[in-house]
PDB file of C-alpha atoms in Angstrom:
ATOM      1  CA  ASN A  47     172.628 177.761   0.193  1.00  0.00           C
ATOM      2  CA  GLY A  48     172.643 174.472   2.068  1.00  0.00           C
ATOM      3  CA  VAL A  49     171.876 172.344  -1.019  1.00  0.00           C
ATOM      4  CA  LEU A  50     174.655 169.926  -1.954  1.00  0.00           C
ATOM      5  CA  LEU A  51     174.667 168.779  -5.592  1.00  0.00           C
ATOM      6  CA  PRO A  52     177.966 167.044  -6.371  1.00  0.00           C
ATOM      7  CA  ARG A  53     179.707 168.035  -9.629  1.00  0.00           C
ATOM      8  CA  ILE A  54     176.982 170.513 -10.564  1.00  0.00           C
ATOM      9  CA  PHE A  55     179.640 172.954 -11.853  1.00  0.00           C
ATOM     10  CA  ASN A  56     181.953 170.233 -13.170  1.00  0.00           C
ATOM     11  CA  ILE A  57     183.444 170.792 -16.627  1.00  0.00           C
ATOM     12  CA  LYS A  58     181.923 167.515 -17.811  1.00  0.00           C
ATOM     13  CA  THR A  59     178.516 168.733 -16.648  1.00  0.00           C
ATOM     14  CA  LEU A  60     179.114 172.015 -18.474  1.00  0.00           C
ATOM     15  CA  ILE A  61     179.977 170.327 -21.778  1.00  0.00           C
ATOM     16  CA  VAL A  62     177.073 167.874 -21.581  1.00  0.00           C
ATOM     17  CA  LYS A  63     174.667 170.688 -20.658  1.00  0.00           C
ATOM     18  CA  MET A  64     175.731 172.795 -23.634  1.00  0.00           C
ATOM     19  CA  LEU A  65     175.537 169.948 -26.145  1.00  0.00           C
ATOM     20  CA  SER A  66     172.235 168.613 -24.820  1.00  0.00           C
ATOM     21  CA  ALA A  67     170.653 172.087 -24.832  1.00  0.00           C
ATOM     22  CA  VAL A  68     171.702 172.664 -28.449  1.00  0.00           C
ATOM     23  CA  CYS A  69     170.370 169.269 -29.544  1.00  0.00           C
ATOM     24  CA  ALA A  70     167.114 169.597 -27.573  1.00  0.00           C
ATOM     25  CA  VAL A  71     166.277 173.059 -28.873  1.00  0.00           C
ATOM     26  CA  ALA A  72     167.294 172.241 -32.462  1.00  0.00           C
ATOM     27  CA  SER A  73     165.176 169.073 -32.456  1.00  0.00           C
ATOM     28  CA  GLY A  74     161.973 171.034 -31.845  1.00  0.00           C
ATOM     29  CA  LEU A  75     161.240 169.631 -28.395  1.00  0.00           C
ATOM     30  CA  PRO A  76     158.936 171.761 -26.194  1.00  0.00           C
ATOM     31  CA  VAL A  77     161.897 173.054 -24.191  1.00  0.00           C
ATOM     32  CA  GLY A  78     163.784 176.327 -24.193  1.00  0.00           C
ATOM     33  CA  PRO A  79     167.426 177.308 -23.754  1.00  0.00           C
ATOM     34  CA  GLU A  80     166.752 179.693 -20.859  1.00  0.00           C
ATOM     35  CA  GLY A  81     167.339 177.277 -17.964  1.00  0.00           C
ATOM     36  CA  PRO A  82     170.476 175.676 -19.467  1.00  0.00           C
ATOM     37  CA  LEU A  83     171.867 179.126 -20.293  1.00  0.00           C
ATOM     38  CA  ILE A  84     171.668 180.124 -16.631  1.00  0.00           C
ATOM     39  CA  HIS A  85     173.359 176.884 -15.556  1.00  0.00           C
ATOM     40  CA  VAL A  86     176.088 177.265 -18.194  1.00  0.00           C
ATOM     41  CA  ALA A  87     176.771 180.864 -17.169  1.00  0.00           C
ATOM     42  CA  ALA A  88     176.949 179.887 -13.497  1.00  0.00           C
ATOM     43  CA  SER A  89     179.363 177.058 -14.336  1.00  0.00           C
ATOM     44  CA  LEU A  90     181.587 179.447 -16.268  1.00  0.00           C
ATOM     45  CA  GLY A  91     181.552 181.872 -13.374  1.00  0.00           C
ATOM     46  CA  ALA A  92     182.462 179.125 -10.921  1.00  0.00           C
ATOM     47  CA  GLY A  93     185.263 177.714 -13.090  1.00  0.00           C
ATOM     48  CA  VAL A  94     186.922 180.762 -14.611  1.00  0.00           C
ATOM     49  CA  SER A  95     187.250 182.505 -11.267  1.00  0.00           C
ATOM     50  CA  GLN A  96     189.124 179.569  -9.698  1.00  0.00           C
ATOM     51  CA  GLY A  97     191.831 179.108 -12.318  1.00  0.00           C
ATOM     52  CA  ARG A  98     191.880 175.360 -11.737  1.00  0.00           C
ATOM     53  CA  SER A  99     190.012 172.180 -12.618  1.00  0.00           C
ATOM     54  CA  ARG A 100     189.918 169.049 -10.500  1.00  0.00           C
ATOM     55  CA  THR A 101     188.452 167.086 -13.408  1.00  0.00           C
ATOM     56  CA  LEU A 102     191.218 167.993 -15.868  1.00  0.00           C
ATOM     57  CA  GLY A 103     193.844 167.986 -13.131  1.00  0.00           C
ATOM     58  CA  PHE A 104     195.457 171.373 -13.688  1.00  0.00           C
ATOM     59  CA  LYS A 105     195.995 174.490 -11.598  1.00  0.00           C
ATOM     60  CA  THR A 106     197.395 177.857 -12.580  1.00  0.00           C
ATOM     61  CA  CYS A 107     200.418 179.252 -10.777  1.00  0.00           C
ATOM     62  CA  SER A 108     199.159 182.829 -10.919  1.00  0.00           C
ATOM     63  CA  LYS A 109     198.768 184.590  -7.588  1.00  0.00           C
ATOM     64  CA  PHE A 110     195.789 186.451  -9.030  1.00  0.00           C
ATOM     65  CA  PHE A 111     193.557 183.386  -8.796  1.00  0.00           C
ATOM     66  CA  GLY A 112     194.750 182.622  -5.280  1.00  0.00           C
ATOM     67  CA  SER A 113     192.807 185.590  -3.923  1.00  0.00           C
ATOM     68  CA  LEU A 114     189.660 184.434  -5.738  1.00  0.00           C
ATOM     69  CA  GLN A 115     189.508 180.876  -4.422  1.00  0.00           C
ATOM     70  CA  SER A 116     187.617 181.590  -1.220  1.00  0.00           C
ATOM     71  CA  HIS A 117     184.065 180.335  -0.820  1.00  0.00           C
ATOM     72  CA  ARG A 118     182.690 183.875  -0.614  1.00  0.00           C
ATOM     73  CA  VAL A 119     184.300 185.006  -3.871  1.00  0.00           C
ATOM     74  CA  GLN A 120     183.318 181.810  -5.679  1.00  0.00           C
ATOM     75  CA  HIS A 121     179.736 182.317  -4.537  1.00  0.00           C
ATOM     76  CA  ASP A 122     179.808 185.865  -5.922  1.00  0.00           C
ATOM     77  CA  PHE A 123     181.059 184.647  -9.303  1.00  0.00           C
ATOM     78  CA  ILE A 124     178.385 181.954  -9.439  1.00  0.00           C
ATOM     79  CA  THR A 125     175.784 184.594  -8.608  1.00  0.00           C
ATOM     80  CA  ALA A 126     177.120 186.870 -11.347  1.00  0.00           C
ATOM     81  CA  GLY A 127     177.041 183.973 -13.798  1.00  0.00           C
ATOM     82  CA  CYS A 128     173.386 183.247 -13.008  1.00  0.00           C
ATOM     83  CA  ALA A 129     172.495 186.907 -13.468  1.00  0.00           C
ATOM     84  CA  CYS A 130     174.301 187.109 -16.812  1.00  0.00           C
ATOM     85  CA  GLY A 131     172.545 183.926 -17.922  1.00  0.00           C
ATOM     86  CA  VAL A 132     169.141 185.431 -17.167  1.00  0.00           C
ATOM     87  CA  ALA A 133     170.110 188.683 -18.908  1.00  0.00           C
ATOM     88  CA  THR A 134     171.220 186.756 -21.988  1.00  0.00           C
ATOM     89  CA  ALA A 135     168.255 184.382 -22.109  1.00  0.00           C
ATOM     90  CA  PHE A 136     165.547 187.012 -21.661  1.00  0.00           C
ATOM     91  CA  GLY A 137     167.308 190.207 -22.746  1.00  0.00           C
ATOM     92  CA  ALA A 138     166.690 191.673 -19.286  1.00  0.00           C
ATOM     93  CA  PRO A 139     169.768 193.007 -17.421  1.00  0.00           C
ATOM     94  CA  ILE A 140     167.697 194.362 -14.540  1.00  0.00           C
ATOM     95  CA  GLY A 141     165.742 191.111 -14.417  1.00  0.00           C
ATOM     96  CA  GLY A 142     168.987 189.156 -14.034  1.00  0.00           C
ATOM     97  CA  LEU A 143     170.071 191.319 -11.123  1.00  0.00           C
ATOM     98  CA  LEU A 144     166.698 191.044  -9.378  1.00  0.00           C
ATOM     99  CA  PHE A 145     166.568 187.278  -9.959  1.00  0.00           C
ATOM    100  CA  VAL A 146     169.821 186.554  -8.166  1.00  0.00           C
ATOM    101  CA  MET A 147     169.005 189.054  -5.437  1.00  0.00           C
ATOM    102  CA  GLU A 148     165.754 187.236  -4.649  1.00  0.00           C
ATOM    103  CA  GLU A 149     166.619 183.603  -5.385  1.00  0.00           C
ATOM    104  CA  ILE A 150     170.375 183.003  -5.292  1.00  0.00           C
ATOM    105  CA  CYS A 151     172.172 185.274  -2.836  1.00  0.00           C
ATOM    106  CA  THR A 152     172.704 184.364   0.803  1.00  0.00           C
ATOM    107  CA  TRP A 153     174.239 187.757   1.487  1.00  0.00           C
ATOM    108  CA  TRP A 154     174.057 190.937  -0.576  1.00  0.00           C
ATOM    109  CA  ASP A 155     176.700 193.605  -1.072  1.00  0.00           C
ATOM    110  CA  PRO A 156     175.863 196.850  -2.935  1.00  0.00           C
ATOM    111  CA  ASN A 157     179.337 196.915  -4.519  1.00  0.00           C
ATOM    112  CA  THR A 158     178.836 193.411  -5.854  1.00  0.00           C
ATOM    113  CA  ALA A 159     175.395 194.421  -7.142  1.00  0.00           C
ATOM    114  CA  TRP A 160     176.906 197.112  -9.379  1.00  0.00           C
ATOM    115  CA  ARG A 161     179.460 194.649 -10.759  1.00  0.00           C
ATOM    116  CA  ILE A 162     176.773 192.070 -11.459  1.00  0.00           C
ATOM    117  CA  PHE A 163     174.577 194.658 -13.163  1.00  0.00           C
ATOM    118  CA  PHE A 164     177.487 195.753 -15.365  1.00  0.00           C
ATOM    119  CA  GLY A 165     178.096 192.123 -16.320  1.00  0.00           C
ATOM    120  CA  CYS A 166     174.393 191.728 -17.152  1.00  0.00           C
ATOM    121  CA  MET A 167     174.462 194.749 -19.451  1.00  0.00           C
ATOM    122  CA  VAL A 168     177.556 193.461 -21.242  1.00  0.00           C
ATOM    123  CA  SER A 169     175.997 189.999 -21.622  1.00  0.00           C
ATOM    124  CA  ALA A 170     172.758 191.400 -23.018  1.00  0.00           C
ATOM    125  CA  TYR A 171     174.650 193.629 -25.453  1.00  0.00           C
ATOM    126  CA  VAL A 172     176.859 190.793 -26.712  1.00  0.00           C
ATOM    127  CA  SER A 173     173.781 188.590 -27.123  1.00  0.00           C
ATOM    128  CA  THR A 174     172.072 191.318 -29.138  1.00  0.00           C
ATOM    129  CA  CYS A 175     175.083 191.718 -31.422  1.00  0.00           C
ATOM    130  CA  LEU A 176     175.310 187.969 -32.026  1.00  0.00           C
ATOM    131  CA  ASN A 177     171.583 187.711 -32.774  1.00  0.00           C
ATOM    132  CA  ALA A 178     171.830 190.618 -35.199  1.00  0.00           C
ATOM    133  CA  TYR A 179     174.822 188.987 -36.877  1.00  0.00           C
ATOM    134  CA  PHE A 180     173.090 185.660 -37.414  1.00  0.00           C
ATOM    135  CA  GLU A 181     169.860 187.281 -38.619  1.00  0.00           C
ATOM    136  CA  ALA A 182     170.910 190.178 -40.830  1.00  0.00           C
ATOM    137  CA  TRP A 183     174.342 191.737 -40.529  1.00  0.00           C
ATOM    138  CA  GLN A 184     174.216 194.517 -43.103  1.00  0.00           C
ATOM    139  CA  LEU A 185     176.119 197.668 -43.895  1.00  0.00           C
ATOM    140  CA  LEU A 186     173.612 200.339 -44.879  1.00  0.00           C
ATOM    141  CA  GLY A 187     174.405 203.416 -46.912  1.00  0.00           C
ATOM    142  CA  GLY A 188     178.141 202.750 -47.079  1.00  0.00           C
ATOM    143  CA  ALA A 189     178.496 202.818 -43.295  1.00  0.00           C
ATOM    144  CA  LYS A 190     181.715 201.459 -41.808  1.00  0.00           C
ATOM    145  CA  PHE A 191     179.942 199.673 -38.986  1.00  0.00           C
ATOM    146  CA  PRO A 192     176.828 197.448 -39.178  1.00  0.00           C
ATOM    147  CA  TRP A 193     173.460 198.350 -37.756  1.00  0.00           C
ATOM    148  CA  VAL A 194     172.221 196.362 -34.800  1.00  0.00           C
ATOM    149  CA  ASN A 195     168.500 195.927 -34.296  1.00  0.00           C
ATOM    150  CA  PRO A 196     167.796 196.932 -30.663  1.00  0.00           C
ATOM    151  CA  GLY A 197     164.326 195.391 -30.816  1.00  0.00           C
ATOM    152  CA  ARG A 198     165.908 191.930 -30.979  1.00  0.00           C
ATOM    153  CA  MET A 199     166.479 192.090 -27.214  1.00  0.00           C
ATOM    154  CA  ILE A 200     162.719 192.179 -26.658  1.00  0.00           C
ATOM    155  CA  LEU A 201     161.303 188.719 -27.271  1.00  0.00           C
ATOM    156  CA  PHE A 202     157.689 189.802 -27.702  1.00  0.00           C
ATOM    157  CA  GLY A 203     157.732 193.533 -28.314  1.00  0.00           C
ATOM    158  CA  VAL A 204     154.595 195.646 -28.617  1.00  0.00           C
ATOM    159  CA  ASP A 205     154.724 198.439 -31.187  1.00  0.00           C
ATOM    160  CA  LEU A 206     150.977 199.215 -31.301  1.00  0.00           C
ATOM    161  CA  ILE A 207     149.234 201.413 -28.739  1.00  0.00           C
ATOM    162  CA  ARG A 208     145.472 201.256 -28.607  1.00  0.00           C
ATOM    163  CA  SER A 209     142.662 201.960 -26.155  1.00  0.00           C
ATOM    164  CA  ASP A 210     140.859 199.010 -24.585  1.00  0.00           C
ATOM    165  CA  ASN A 211     137.593 198.736 -22.724  1.00  0.00           C
ATOM    166  CA  LEU A 212     137.762 198.405 -18.950  1.00  0.00           C
ATOM    167  CA  LEU A 213     135.942 195.058 -19.191  1.00  0.00           C
ATOM    168  CA  VAL A 214     139.041 193.552 -20.798  1.00  0.00           C
ATOM    169  CA  TRP A 215     140.210 192.599 -17.302  1.00  0.00           C
ATOM    170  CA  ILE A 216     137.481 189.921 -17.089  1.00  0.00           C
ATOM    171  CA  PRO A 217     138.984 187.525 -19.683  1.00  0.00           C
ATOM    172  CA  THR A 218     142.456 188.493 -18.474  1.00  0.00           C
ATOM    173  CA  VAL A 219     141.684 187.357 -14.932  1.00  0.00           C
ATOM    174  CA  GLY A 220     139.997 184.225 -16.272  1.00  0.00           C
ATOM    175  CA  ILE A 221     143.028 183.288 -18.361  1.00  0.00           C
ATOM    176  CA  GLY A 222     145.311 183.968 -15.394  1.00  0.00           C
ATOM    177  CA  LEU A 223     143.266 181.703 -13.105  1.00  0.00           C
ATOM    178  CA  LEU A 224     143.096 178.954 -15.717  1.00  0.00           C
ATOM    179  CA  THR A 225     146.818 178.955 -16.465  1.00  0.00           C
ATOM    180  CA  GLY A 226     147.650 179.219 -12.757  1.00  0.00           C
ATOM    181  CA  CYS A 227     145.578 176.135 -11.966  1.00  0.00           C
ATOM    182  CA  ALA A 228     147.138 174.296 -14.906  1.00  0.00           C
ATOM    183  CA  GLY A 229     150.610 175.181 -13.617  1.00  0.00           C
ATOM    184  CA  ALA A 230     149.728 173.941 -10.133  1.00  0.00           C
ATOM    185  CA  VAL A 231     148.443 170.640 -11.532  1.00  0.00           C
ATOM    186  CA  PHE A 232     151.585 170.238 -13.641  1.00  0.00           C
ATOM    187  CA  SER A 233     153.844 170.895 -10.632  1.00  0.00           C
ATOM    188  CA  PHE A 234     151.889 168.388  -8.521  1.00  0.00           C
ATOM    189  CA  ILE A 235     152.145 165.673 -11.183  1.00  0.00           C
ATOM    190  CA  ASN A 236     155.811 166.450 -11.792  1.00  0.00           C
ATOM    191  CA  LEU A 237     156.631 166.037  -8.087  1.00  0.00           C
ATOM    192  CA  LYS A 238     154.741 162.746  -7.944  1.00  0.00           C
ATOM    193  CA  VAL A 239     156.557 161.401 -10.995  1.00  0.00           C
ATOM    194  CA  ALA A 240     159.945 162.545  -9.682  1.00  0.00           C
ATOM    195  CA  ARG A 241     159.383 160.824  -6.336  1.00  0.00           C
ATOM    196  CA  HIS A 242     158.285 157.636  -8.064  1.00  0.00           C
ATOM    197  CA  ARG A 243     161.363 157.628 -10.291  1.00  0.00           C
ATOM    198  CA  GLY A 244     163.570 158.083  -7.240  1.00  0.00           C
ATOM    199  CA  GLN A 245     162.042 155.031  -5.580  1.00  0.00           C
ATOM    200  CA  VAL A 246     162.567 152.727  -8.561  1.00  0.00           C
ATOM    201  CA  ARG A 247     166.248 151.854  -8.223  1.00  0.00           C
ATOM    202  CA  SER A 248     166.375 148.727 -10.388  1.00  0.00           C
ATOM    203  CA  TRP A 249     166.417 150.625 -13.707  1.00  0.00           C
ATOM    204  CA  ARG A 250     167.954 153.909 -12.591  1.00  0.00           C
ATOM    205  CA  ARG A 251     171.024 153.553 -14.831  1.00  0.00           C
ATOM    206  CA  LEU A 252     168.940 152.592 -17.834  1.00  0.00           C
ATOM    207  CA  ARG A 253     166.528 155.466 -17.174  1.00  0.00           C
ATOM    208  CA  ILE A 254     169.300 158.019 -17.605  1.00  0.00           C
ATOM    209  CA  LEU A 255     169.633 156.955 -21.217  1.00  0.00           C
ATOM    210  CA  TRP A 256     166.304 155.488 -22.303  1.00  0.00           C
ATOM    211  CA  GLU A 257     163.920 157.975 -20.732  1.00  0.00           C
ATOM    212  CA  PRO A 258     165.013 161.025 -22.762  1.00  0.00           C
ATOM    213  CA  ILE A 259     165.377 158.899 -25.892  1.00  0.00           C
ATOM    214  CA  SER A 260     161.856 157.483 -25.590  1.00  0.00           C
ATOM    215  CA  LEU A 261     160.325 160.889 -24.814  1.00  0.00           C
ATOM    216  CA  THR A 262     162.111 162.464 -27.780  1.00  0.00           C
ATOM    217  CA  ILE A 263     160.978 159.737 -30.183  1.00  0.00           C
ATOM    218  CA  MET A 264     157.403 159.913 -28.915  1.00  0.00           C
ATOM    219  CA  TRP A 265     157.210 163.715 -29.202  1.00  0.00           C
ATOM    220  CA  THR A 266     158.824 163.747 -32.655  1.00  0.00           C
ATOM    221  CA  VAL A 267     156.505 161.092 -34.067  1.00  0.00           C
ATOM    222  CA  ILE A 268     153.354 162.695 -32.632  1.00  0.00           C
ATOM    223  CA  THR A 269     154.165 166.248 -33.772  1.00  0.00           C
ATOM    224  CA  TYR A 270     155.147 165.057 -37.249  1.00  0.00           C
ATOM    225  CA  LEU A 271     152.088 162.885 -37.887  1.00  0.00           C
ATOM    226  CA  LEU A 272     149.427 164.993 -36.161  1.00  0.00           C
ATOM    227  CA  PRO A 273     149.072 167.649 -38.938  1.00  0.00           C
ATOM    228  CA  PHE A 274     148.237 164.912 -41.474  1.00  0.00           C
ATOM    229  CA  PHE A 275     144.940 164.273 -39.643  1.00  0.00           C
ATOM    230  CA  PHE A 276     143.742 167.882 -39.996  1.00  0.00           C
ATOM    231  CA  GLY A 277     142.635 169.729 -43.077  1.00  0.00           C
ATOM    232  CA  CYS A 278     143.778 173.010 -44.525  1.00  0.00           C
ATOM    233  CA  GLU A 279     142.186 176.412 -44.009  1.00  0.00           C
ATOM    234  CA  ALA A 280     141.898 179.148 -46.611  1.00  0.00           C
ATOM    235  CA  PHE A 281     143.514 182.534 -46.059  1.00  0.00           C
ATOM    236  CA  GLU A 282     140.878 184.962 -44.867  1.00  0.00           C
ATOM    237  CA  GLU A 283     141.540 187.726 -42.377  1.00  0.00           C
ATOM    238  CA  VAL A 284     144.814 186.316 -41.145  1.00  0.00           C
ATOM    239  CA  PRO A 285     148.265 187.152 -42.449  1.00  0.00           C
ATOM    240  CA  ARG A 286     149.967 184.446 -44.431  1.00  0.00           C
ATOM    241  CA  PRO A 287     151.799 181.983 -42.138  1.00  0.00           C
ATOM    242  CA  ASP A 288     155.248 180.621 -42.846  1.00  0.00           C
ATOM    243  CA  ALA A 289     156.081 177.903 -45.344  1.00  0.00           C
ATOM    244  CA  PRO A 290     155.998 174.961 -42.857  1.00  0.00           C
ATOM    245  CA  SER A 291     152.308 175.657 -42.279  1.00  0.00           C
ATOM    246  CA  SER A 292     151.427 175.388 -45.993  1.00  0.00           C
ATOM    247  CA  MET A 293     153.567 172.539 -47.231  1.00  0.00           C
ATOM    248  CA  LEU A 294     150.863 169.919 -46.529  1.00  0.00           C
ATOM    249  CA  CYS A 295     148.183 171.773 -48.502  1.00  0.00           C
ATOM    250  CA  PRO A 296     147.430 171.240 -52.214  1.00  0.00           C
ATOM    251  CA  ASP A 297     147.679 174.973 -52.886  1.00  0.00           C
ATOM    252  CA  PRO A 298     150.285 176.466 -50.516  1.00  0.00           C
ATOM    253  CA  THR A 299     149.689 179.981 -51.846  1.00  0.00           C
ATOM    254  CA  ARG A 300     146.034 180.074 -50.775  1.00  0.00           C
ATOM    255  CA  SER A 301     145.725 177.727 -47.793  1.00  0.00           C
ATOM    256  CA  TYR A 302     147.593 176.580 -44.690  1.00  0.00           C
ATOM    257  CA  ASN A 303     147.389 173.819 -42.091  1.00  0.00           C
ATOM    258  CA  PRO A 304     146.718 175.226 -38.590  1.00  0.00           C
ATOM    259  CA  MET A 305     148.009 172.106 -36.853  1.00  0.00           C
ATOM    260  CA  ALA A 306     151.201 172.209 -38.917  1.00  0.00           C
ATOM    261  CA  MET A 307     151.704 175.775 -37.770  1.00  0.00           C
ATOM    262  CA  LEU A 308     151.472 174.621 -34.158  1.00  0.00           C
ATOM    263  CA  CYS A 309     153.766 171.616 -34.599  1.00  0.00           C
ATOM    264  CA  TYR A 310     156.371 172.715 -37.141  1.00  0.00           C
ATOM    265  CA  ASN A 311     157.163 176.294 -36.115  1.00  0.00           C
ATOM    266  CA  SER A 312     159.461 177.374 -33.302  1.00  0.00           C
ATOM    267  CA  GLY A 313     157.912 178.274 -29.962  1.00  0.00           C
ATOM    268  CA  GLU A 314     158.980 181.907 -30.118  1.00  0.00           C
ATOM    269  CA  HIS A 315     157.550 182.407 -33.606  1.00  0.00           C
ATOM    270  CA  LEU A 316     154.333 180.634 -32.692  1.00  0.00           C
ATOM    271  CA  VAL A 317     153.735 182.750 -29.586  1.00  0.00           C
ATOM    272  CA  THR A 318     154.420 185.895 -31.615  1.00  0.00           C
ATOM    273  CA  GLN A 319     151.781 184.889 -34.173  1.00  0.00           C
ATOM    274  CA  LEU A 320     149.184 183.861 -31.598  1.00  0.00           C
ATOM    275  CA  PHE A 321     149.448 187.097 -29.637  1.00  0.00           C
ATOM    276  CA  SER A 322     149.633 189.462 -32.603  1.00  0.00           C
ATOM    277  CA  ARG A 323     146.811 191.724 -33.701  1.00  0.00           C
ATOM    278  CA  GLY A 324     144.609 190.409 -36.498  1.00  0.00           C
ATOM    279  CA  THR A 325     145.359 186.715 -35.937  1.00  0.00           C
ATOM    280  CA  ARG A 326     142.276 185.708 -33.950  1.00  0.00           C
ATOM    281  CA  HIS A 327     141.157 183.350 -36.761  1.00  0.00           C
ATOM    282  CA  LEU A 328     144.584 181.847 -37.284  1.00  0.00           C
ATOM    283  CA  ILE A 329     143.963 178.779 -35.087  1.00  0.00           C
ATOM    284  CA  PRO A 330     140.411 177.339 -35.138  1.00  0.00           C
ATOM    285  CA  VAL A 331     138.716 176.724 -31.809  1.00  0.00           C
ATOM    286  CA  TYR A 332     138.474 172.958 -32.331  1.00  0.00           C
ATOM    287  CA  ILE A 333     142.285 172.721 -32.588  1.00  0.00           C
ATOM    288  CA  MET A 334     142.925 174.836 -29.512  1.00  0.00           C
TER     289      MET A 334
END
């Protein structure tokens, strides 16, 4: 769409993106796999549809790929890859279709939309099956095929319906305004830092290596040591947290460390605990 980024769909970029995303998420950094998944899916769509690789220096002789090597068709495959990446990352096939329709596409064809939506559904289904396999692949009651948990597609599902007072919109609006302002401040600072890094050319090559290494070391050291400066809380009205939250306490069966719960658990599990019913006393106010 008028933006030229050399080698953005290169096979070297694809491999480095996949390995770096796995290492970053597994290390506990405050990053998620959603953005890299979309980039990886778009790279696969751009490469598989062409049947050739300039980096590896090979090209298929099949006439089938010859009809797919136009700019229009390659753009459609990249669009489909982005949509499948969104569907896989968030478990939202319709969301993937709407995302590329609003943000990616220069032109829009209804026939292509149906193909992209079908690809999104297949991607979401395969992702659900893989998640079910890695979590609990069981054969129940002598069944020939395993059961797949459909709720795994929903990251933060709600299974409790209750009536709320109309005044609940007051704190909701307040939280929305606060987080919106925080996001605007973060974007402003991020743009300033990015422009400053672009102007400093003397250490650009070193920055590619040392900047992520230094940030990773700093984050790891801070998140590991921070829970040692906070005491443990006794179990009261809250459900028992996971083992990482209690391993710093003298009696792990009756107490837990709130800061350890924030630093040692995964982001998805932490958000699920914070926004669950009956966990309002889980994190003290002075820690938040």
